[in-house]
mmCIF file of N, CA and C in Angstrom:
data_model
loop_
_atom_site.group_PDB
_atom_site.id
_atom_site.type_symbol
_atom_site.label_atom_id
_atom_site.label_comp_id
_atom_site.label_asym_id
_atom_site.label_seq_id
_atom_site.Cartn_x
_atom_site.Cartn_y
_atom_site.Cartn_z
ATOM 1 N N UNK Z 1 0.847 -1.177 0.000
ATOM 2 C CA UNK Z 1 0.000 0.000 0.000
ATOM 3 C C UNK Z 1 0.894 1.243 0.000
ATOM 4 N N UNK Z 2 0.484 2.331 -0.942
ATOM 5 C CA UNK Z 2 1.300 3.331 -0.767
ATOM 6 C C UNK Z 2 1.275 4.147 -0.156
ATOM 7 N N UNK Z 3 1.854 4.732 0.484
ATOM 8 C CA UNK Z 3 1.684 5.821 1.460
ATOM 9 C C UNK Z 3 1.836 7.496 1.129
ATOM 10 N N UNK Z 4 1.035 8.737 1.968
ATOM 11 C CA UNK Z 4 1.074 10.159 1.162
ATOM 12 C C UNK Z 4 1.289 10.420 2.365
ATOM 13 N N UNK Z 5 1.963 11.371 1.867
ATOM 14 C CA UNK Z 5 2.520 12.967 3.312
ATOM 15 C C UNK Z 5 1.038 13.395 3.774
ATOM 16 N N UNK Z 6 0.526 13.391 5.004
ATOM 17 C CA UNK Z 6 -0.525 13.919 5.514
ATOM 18 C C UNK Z 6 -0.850 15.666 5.053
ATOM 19 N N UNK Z 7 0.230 16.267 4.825
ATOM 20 C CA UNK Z 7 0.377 17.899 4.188
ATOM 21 C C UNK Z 7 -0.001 17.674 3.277
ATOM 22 N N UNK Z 8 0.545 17.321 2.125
ATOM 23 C CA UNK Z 8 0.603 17.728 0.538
ATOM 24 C C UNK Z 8 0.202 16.462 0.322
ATOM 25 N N UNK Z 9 -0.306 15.655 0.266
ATOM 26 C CA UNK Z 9 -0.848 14.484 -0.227
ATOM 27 C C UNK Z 9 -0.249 13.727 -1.126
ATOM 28 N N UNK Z 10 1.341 13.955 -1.443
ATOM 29 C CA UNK Z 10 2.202 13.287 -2.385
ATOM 30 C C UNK Z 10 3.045 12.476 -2.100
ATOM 31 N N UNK Z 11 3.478 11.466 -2.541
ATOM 32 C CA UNK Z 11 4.589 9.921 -2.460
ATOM 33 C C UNK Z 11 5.349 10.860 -1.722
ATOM 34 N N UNK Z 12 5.740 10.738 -0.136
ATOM 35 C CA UNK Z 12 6.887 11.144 0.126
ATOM 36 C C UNK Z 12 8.251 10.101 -0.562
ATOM 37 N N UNK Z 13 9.265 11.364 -0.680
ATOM 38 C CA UNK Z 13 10.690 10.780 -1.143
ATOM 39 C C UNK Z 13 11.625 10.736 -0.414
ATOM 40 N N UNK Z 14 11.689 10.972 1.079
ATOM 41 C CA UNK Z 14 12.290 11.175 2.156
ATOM 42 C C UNK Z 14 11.360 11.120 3.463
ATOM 43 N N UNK Z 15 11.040 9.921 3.705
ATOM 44 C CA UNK Z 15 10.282 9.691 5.069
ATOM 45 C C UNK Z 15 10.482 10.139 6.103
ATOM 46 N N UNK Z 16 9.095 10.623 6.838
ATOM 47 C CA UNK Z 16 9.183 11.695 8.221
ATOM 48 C C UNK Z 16 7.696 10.436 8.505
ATOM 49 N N UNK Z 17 7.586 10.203 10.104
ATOM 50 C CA UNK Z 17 6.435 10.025 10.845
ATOM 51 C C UNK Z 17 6.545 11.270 11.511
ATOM 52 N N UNK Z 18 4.617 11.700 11.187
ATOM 53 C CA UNK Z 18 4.306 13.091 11.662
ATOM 54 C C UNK Z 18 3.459 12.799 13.005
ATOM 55 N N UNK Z 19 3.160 13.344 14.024
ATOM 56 C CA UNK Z 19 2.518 13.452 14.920
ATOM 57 C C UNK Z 19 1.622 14.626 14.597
ATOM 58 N N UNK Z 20 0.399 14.118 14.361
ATOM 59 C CA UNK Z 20 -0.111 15.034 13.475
ATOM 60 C C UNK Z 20 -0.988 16.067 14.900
ATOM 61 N N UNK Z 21 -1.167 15.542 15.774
ATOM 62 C CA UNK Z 21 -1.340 16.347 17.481
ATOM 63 C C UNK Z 21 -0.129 16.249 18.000
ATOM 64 N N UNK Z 22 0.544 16.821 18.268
ATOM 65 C CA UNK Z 22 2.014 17.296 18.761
ATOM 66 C C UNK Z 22 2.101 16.085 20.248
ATOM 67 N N UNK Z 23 3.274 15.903 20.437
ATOM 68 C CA UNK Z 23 3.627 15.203 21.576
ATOM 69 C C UNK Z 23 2.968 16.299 22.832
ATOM 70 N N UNK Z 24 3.555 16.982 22.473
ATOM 71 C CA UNK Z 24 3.485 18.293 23.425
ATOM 72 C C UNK Z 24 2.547 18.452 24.408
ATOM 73 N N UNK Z 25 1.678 18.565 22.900
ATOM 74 C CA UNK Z 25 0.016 19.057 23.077
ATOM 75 C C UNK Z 25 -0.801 17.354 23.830
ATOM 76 N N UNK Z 26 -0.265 16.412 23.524
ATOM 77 C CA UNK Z 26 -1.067 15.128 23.583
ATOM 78 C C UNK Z 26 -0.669 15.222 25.727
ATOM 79 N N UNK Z 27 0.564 15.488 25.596
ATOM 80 C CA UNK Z 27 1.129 15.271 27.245
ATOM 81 C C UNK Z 27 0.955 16.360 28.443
ATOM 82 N N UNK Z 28 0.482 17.547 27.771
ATOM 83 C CA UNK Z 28 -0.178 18.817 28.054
ATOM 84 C C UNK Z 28 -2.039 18.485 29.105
ATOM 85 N N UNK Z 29 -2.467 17.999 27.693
ATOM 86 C CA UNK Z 29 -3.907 17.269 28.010
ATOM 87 C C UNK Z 29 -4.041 15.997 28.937
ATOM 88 N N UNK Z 30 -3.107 14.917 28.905
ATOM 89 C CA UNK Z 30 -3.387 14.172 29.456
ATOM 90 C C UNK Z 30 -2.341 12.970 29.642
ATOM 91 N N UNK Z 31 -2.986 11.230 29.937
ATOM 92 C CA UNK Z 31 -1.426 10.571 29.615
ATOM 93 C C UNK Z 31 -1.385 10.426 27.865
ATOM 94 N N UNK Z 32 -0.689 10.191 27.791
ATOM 95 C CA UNK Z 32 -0.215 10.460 25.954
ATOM 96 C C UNK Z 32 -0.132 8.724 25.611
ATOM 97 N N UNK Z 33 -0.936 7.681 27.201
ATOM 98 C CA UNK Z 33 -0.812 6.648 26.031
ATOM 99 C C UNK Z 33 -2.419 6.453 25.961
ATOM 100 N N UNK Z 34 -3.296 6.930 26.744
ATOM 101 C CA UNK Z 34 -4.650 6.739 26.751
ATOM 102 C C UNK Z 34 -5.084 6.747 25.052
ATOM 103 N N UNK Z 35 -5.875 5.971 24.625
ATOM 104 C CA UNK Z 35 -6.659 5.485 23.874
ATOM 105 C C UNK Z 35 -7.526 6.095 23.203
ATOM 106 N N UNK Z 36 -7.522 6.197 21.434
ATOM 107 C CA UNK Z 36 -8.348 7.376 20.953
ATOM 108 C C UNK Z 36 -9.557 6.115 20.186
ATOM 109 N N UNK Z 37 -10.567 5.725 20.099
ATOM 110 C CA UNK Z 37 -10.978 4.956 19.446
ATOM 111 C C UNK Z 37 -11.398 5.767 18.299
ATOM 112 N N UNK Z 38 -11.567 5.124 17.159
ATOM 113 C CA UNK Z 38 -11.682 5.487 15.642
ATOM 114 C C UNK Z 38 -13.341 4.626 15.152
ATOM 115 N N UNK Z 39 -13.077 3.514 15.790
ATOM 116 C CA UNK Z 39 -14.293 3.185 15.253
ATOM 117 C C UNK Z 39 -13.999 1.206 16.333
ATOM 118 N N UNK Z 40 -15.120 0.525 16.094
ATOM 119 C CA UNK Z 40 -14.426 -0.552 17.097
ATOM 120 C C UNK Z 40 -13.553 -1.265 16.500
ATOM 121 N N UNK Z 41 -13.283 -1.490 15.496
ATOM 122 C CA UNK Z 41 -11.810 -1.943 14.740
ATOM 123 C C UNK Z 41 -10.564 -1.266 14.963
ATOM 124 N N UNK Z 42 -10.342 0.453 15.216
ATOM 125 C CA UNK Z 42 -9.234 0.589 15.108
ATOM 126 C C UNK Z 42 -9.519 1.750 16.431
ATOM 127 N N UNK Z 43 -7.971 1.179 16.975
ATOM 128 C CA UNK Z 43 -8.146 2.149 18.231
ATOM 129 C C UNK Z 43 -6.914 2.167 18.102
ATOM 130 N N UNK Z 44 -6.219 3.780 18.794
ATOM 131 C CA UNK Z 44 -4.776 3.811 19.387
ATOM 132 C C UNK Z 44 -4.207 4.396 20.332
ATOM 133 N N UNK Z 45 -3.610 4.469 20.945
ATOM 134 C CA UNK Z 45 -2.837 5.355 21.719
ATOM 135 C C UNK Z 45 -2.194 6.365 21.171
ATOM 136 N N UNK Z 46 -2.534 7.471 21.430
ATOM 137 C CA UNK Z 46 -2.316 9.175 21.293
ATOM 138 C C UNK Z 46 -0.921 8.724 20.872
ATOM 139 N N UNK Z 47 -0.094 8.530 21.623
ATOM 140 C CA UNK Z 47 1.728 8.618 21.750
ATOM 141 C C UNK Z 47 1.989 7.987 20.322
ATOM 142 N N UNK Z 48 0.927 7.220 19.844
ATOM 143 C CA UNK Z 48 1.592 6.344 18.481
ATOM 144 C C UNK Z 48 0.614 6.444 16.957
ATOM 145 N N UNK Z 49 -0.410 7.487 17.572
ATOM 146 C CA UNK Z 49 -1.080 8.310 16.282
ATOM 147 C C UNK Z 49 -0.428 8.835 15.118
ATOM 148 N N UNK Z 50 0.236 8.506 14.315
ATOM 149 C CA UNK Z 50 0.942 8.928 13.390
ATOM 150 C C UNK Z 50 0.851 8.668 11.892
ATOM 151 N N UNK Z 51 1.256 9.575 11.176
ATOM 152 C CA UNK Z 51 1.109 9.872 9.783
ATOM 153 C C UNK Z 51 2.038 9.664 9.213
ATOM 154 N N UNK Z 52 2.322 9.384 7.469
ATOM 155 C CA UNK Z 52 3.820 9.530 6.984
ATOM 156 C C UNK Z 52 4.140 11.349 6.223
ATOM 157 N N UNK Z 53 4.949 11.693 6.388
ATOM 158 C CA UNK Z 53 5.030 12.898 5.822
ATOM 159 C C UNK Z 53 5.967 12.703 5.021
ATOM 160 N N UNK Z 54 5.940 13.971 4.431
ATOM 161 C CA UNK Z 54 7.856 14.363 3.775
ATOM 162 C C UNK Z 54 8.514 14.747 4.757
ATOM 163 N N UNK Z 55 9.702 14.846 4.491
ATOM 164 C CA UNK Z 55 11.011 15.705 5.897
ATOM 165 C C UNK Z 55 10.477 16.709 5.118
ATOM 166 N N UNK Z 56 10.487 17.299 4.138
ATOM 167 C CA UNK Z 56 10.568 19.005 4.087
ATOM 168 C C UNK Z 56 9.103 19.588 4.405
ATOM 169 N N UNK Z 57 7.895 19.201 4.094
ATOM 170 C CA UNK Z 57 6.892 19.059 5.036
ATOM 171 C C UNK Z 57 6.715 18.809 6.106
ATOM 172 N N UNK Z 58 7.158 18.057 7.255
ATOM 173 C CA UNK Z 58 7.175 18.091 8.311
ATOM 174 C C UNK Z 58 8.141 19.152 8.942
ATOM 175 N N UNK Z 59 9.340 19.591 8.114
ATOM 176 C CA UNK Z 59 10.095 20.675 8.730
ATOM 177 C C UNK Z 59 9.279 22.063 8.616
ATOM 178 N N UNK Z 60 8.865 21.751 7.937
ATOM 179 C CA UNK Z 60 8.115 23.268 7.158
ATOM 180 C C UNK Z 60 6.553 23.158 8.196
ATOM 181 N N UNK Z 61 5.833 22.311 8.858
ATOM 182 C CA UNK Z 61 5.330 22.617 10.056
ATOM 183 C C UNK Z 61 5.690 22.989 11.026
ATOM 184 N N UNK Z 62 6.509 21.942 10.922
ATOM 185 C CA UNK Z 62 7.724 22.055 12.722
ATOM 186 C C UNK Z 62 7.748 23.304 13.318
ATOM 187 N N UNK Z 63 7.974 24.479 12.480
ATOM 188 C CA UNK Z 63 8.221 25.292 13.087
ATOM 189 C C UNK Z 63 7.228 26.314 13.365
ATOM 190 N N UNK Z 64 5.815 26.121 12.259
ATOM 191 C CA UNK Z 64 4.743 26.787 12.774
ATOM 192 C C UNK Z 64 4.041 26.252 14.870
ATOM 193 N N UNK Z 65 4.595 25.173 14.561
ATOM 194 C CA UNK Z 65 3.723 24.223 15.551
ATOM 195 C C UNK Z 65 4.837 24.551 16.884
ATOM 196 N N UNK Z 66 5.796 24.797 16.216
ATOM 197 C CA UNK Z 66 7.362 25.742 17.852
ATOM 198 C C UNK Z 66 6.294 26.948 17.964
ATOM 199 N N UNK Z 67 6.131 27.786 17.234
ATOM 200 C CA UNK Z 67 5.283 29.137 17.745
ATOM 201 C C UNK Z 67 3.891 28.978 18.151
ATOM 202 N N UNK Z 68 3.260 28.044 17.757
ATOM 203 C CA UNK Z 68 2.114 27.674 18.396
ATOM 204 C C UNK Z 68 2.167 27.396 19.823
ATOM 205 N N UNK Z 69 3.212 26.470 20.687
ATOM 206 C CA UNK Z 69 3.483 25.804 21.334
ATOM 207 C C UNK Z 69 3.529 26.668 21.908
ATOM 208 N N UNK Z 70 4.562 27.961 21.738
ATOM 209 C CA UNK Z 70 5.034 29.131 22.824
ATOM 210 C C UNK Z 70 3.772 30.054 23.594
ATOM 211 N N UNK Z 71 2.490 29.605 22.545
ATOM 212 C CA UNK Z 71 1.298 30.649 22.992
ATOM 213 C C UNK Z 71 0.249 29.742 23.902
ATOM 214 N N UNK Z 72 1.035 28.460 24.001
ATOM 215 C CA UNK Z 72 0.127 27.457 24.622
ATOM 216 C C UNK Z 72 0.698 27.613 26.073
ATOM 217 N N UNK Z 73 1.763 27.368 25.989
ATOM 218 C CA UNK Z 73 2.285 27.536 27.137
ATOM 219 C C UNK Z 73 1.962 28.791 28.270
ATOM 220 N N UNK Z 74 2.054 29.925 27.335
ATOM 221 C CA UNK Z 74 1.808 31.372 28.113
ATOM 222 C C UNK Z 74 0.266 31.412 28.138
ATOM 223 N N UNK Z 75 -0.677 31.286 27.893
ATOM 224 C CA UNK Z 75 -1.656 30.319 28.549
ATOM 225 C C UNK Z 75 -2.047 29.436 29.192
ATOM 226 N N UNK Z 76 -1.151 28.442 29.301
ATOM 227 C CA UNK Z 76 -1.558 27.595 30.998
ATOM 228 C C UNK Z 76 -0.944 28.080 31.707
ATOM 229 N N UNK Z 77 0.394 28.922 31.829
ATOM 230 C CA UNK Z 77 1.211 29.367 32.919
ATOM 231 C C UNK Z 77 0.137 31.028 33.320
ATOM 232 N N UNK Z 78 -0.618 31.474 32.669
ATOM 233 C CA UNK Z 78 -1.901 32.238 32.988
ATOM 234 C C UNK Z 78 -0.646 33.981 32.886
ATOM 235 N N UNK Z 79 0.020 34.056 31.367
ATOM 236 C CA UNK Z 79 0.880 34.956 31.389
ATOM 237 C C UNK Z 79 -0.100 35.892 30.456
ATOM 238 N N UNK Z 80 0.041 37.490 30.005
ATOM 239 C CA UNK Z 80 -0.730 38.191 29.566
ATOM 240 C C UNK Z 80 0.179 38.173 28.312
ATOM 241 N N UNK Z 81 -0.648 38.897 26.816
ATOM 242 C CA UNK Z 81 -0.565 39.183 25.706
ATOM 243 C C UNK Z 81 -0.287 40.452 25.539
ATOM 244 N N UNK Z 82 0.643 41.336 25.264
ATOM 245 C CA UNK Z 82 0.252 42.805 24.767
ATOM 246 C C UNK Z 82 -0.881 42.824 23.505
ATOM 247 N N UNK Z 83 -0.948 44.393 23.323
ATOM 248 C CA UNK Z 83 -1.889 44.466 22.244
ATOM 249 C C UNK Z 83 -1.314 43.955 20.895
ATOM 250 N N UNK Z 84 -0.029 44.327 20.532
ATOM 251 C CA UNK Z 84 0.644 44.356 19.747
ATOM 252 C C UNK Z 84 0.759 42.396 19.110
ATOM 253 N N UNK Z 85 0.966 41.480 20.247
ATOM 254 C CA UNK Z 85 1.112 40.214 20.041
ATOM 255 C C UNK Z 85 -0.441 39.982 19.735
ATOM 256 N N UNK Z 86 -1.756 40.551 19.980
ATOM 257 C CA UNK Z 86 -2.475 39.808 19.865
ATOM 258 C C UNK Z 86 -3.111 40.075 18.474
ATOM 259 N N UNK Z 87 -2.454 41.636 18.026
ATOM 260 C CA UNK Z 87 -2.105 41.824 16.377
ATOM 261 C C UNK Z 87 -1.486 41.422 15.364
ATOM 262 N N UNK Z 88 -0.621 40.197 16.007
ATOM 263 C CA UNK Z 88 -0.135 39.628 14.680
ATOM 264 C C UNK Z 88 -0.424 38.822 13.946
#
């Protein structure tokens, strides 16, 4: 069976497994091996939910999902926004 980059939907040519909910975010919420069911055939554990990507697609998230991360954080730690950050 062939496999597509969860991004761009094309034959990756350089294999990446994507965590397509961030480790981060999965261990943030809860334990990261608890159980997502899909349907009663397929069930998994959060920690091993994964996609195939490209490396240059998955790099080319990576780093939206670093600045995402930084605004998650300053939200559970209950830190404030200037006006200016909440303009960008």
């Amino acid at each position: 069976m062939d496999k597509f980059c969860v991004f761009c939907g094309q034959k990756p040519e350089t294999k990446n497994k994507e965590h397509v909910i961030p480790k981060w975010l999965i261990r943030m919420t809860g334990d990261p091996k608890r159980e997502v069911f899909l349907s009663p055939e397929a069930q998994f554990s959060f920690s091993n939910f994964q996609f195939p990507s490209c490396q240059s697609c998955n790099e080319k998230y990576s780093s939206l999902e670093s600045e995402v991360k930084r605004y998650f954080d300053r939200i559970f730690d209950k830190d404030y926004f200037s006006n200016y950050e909440l303009d960008e």
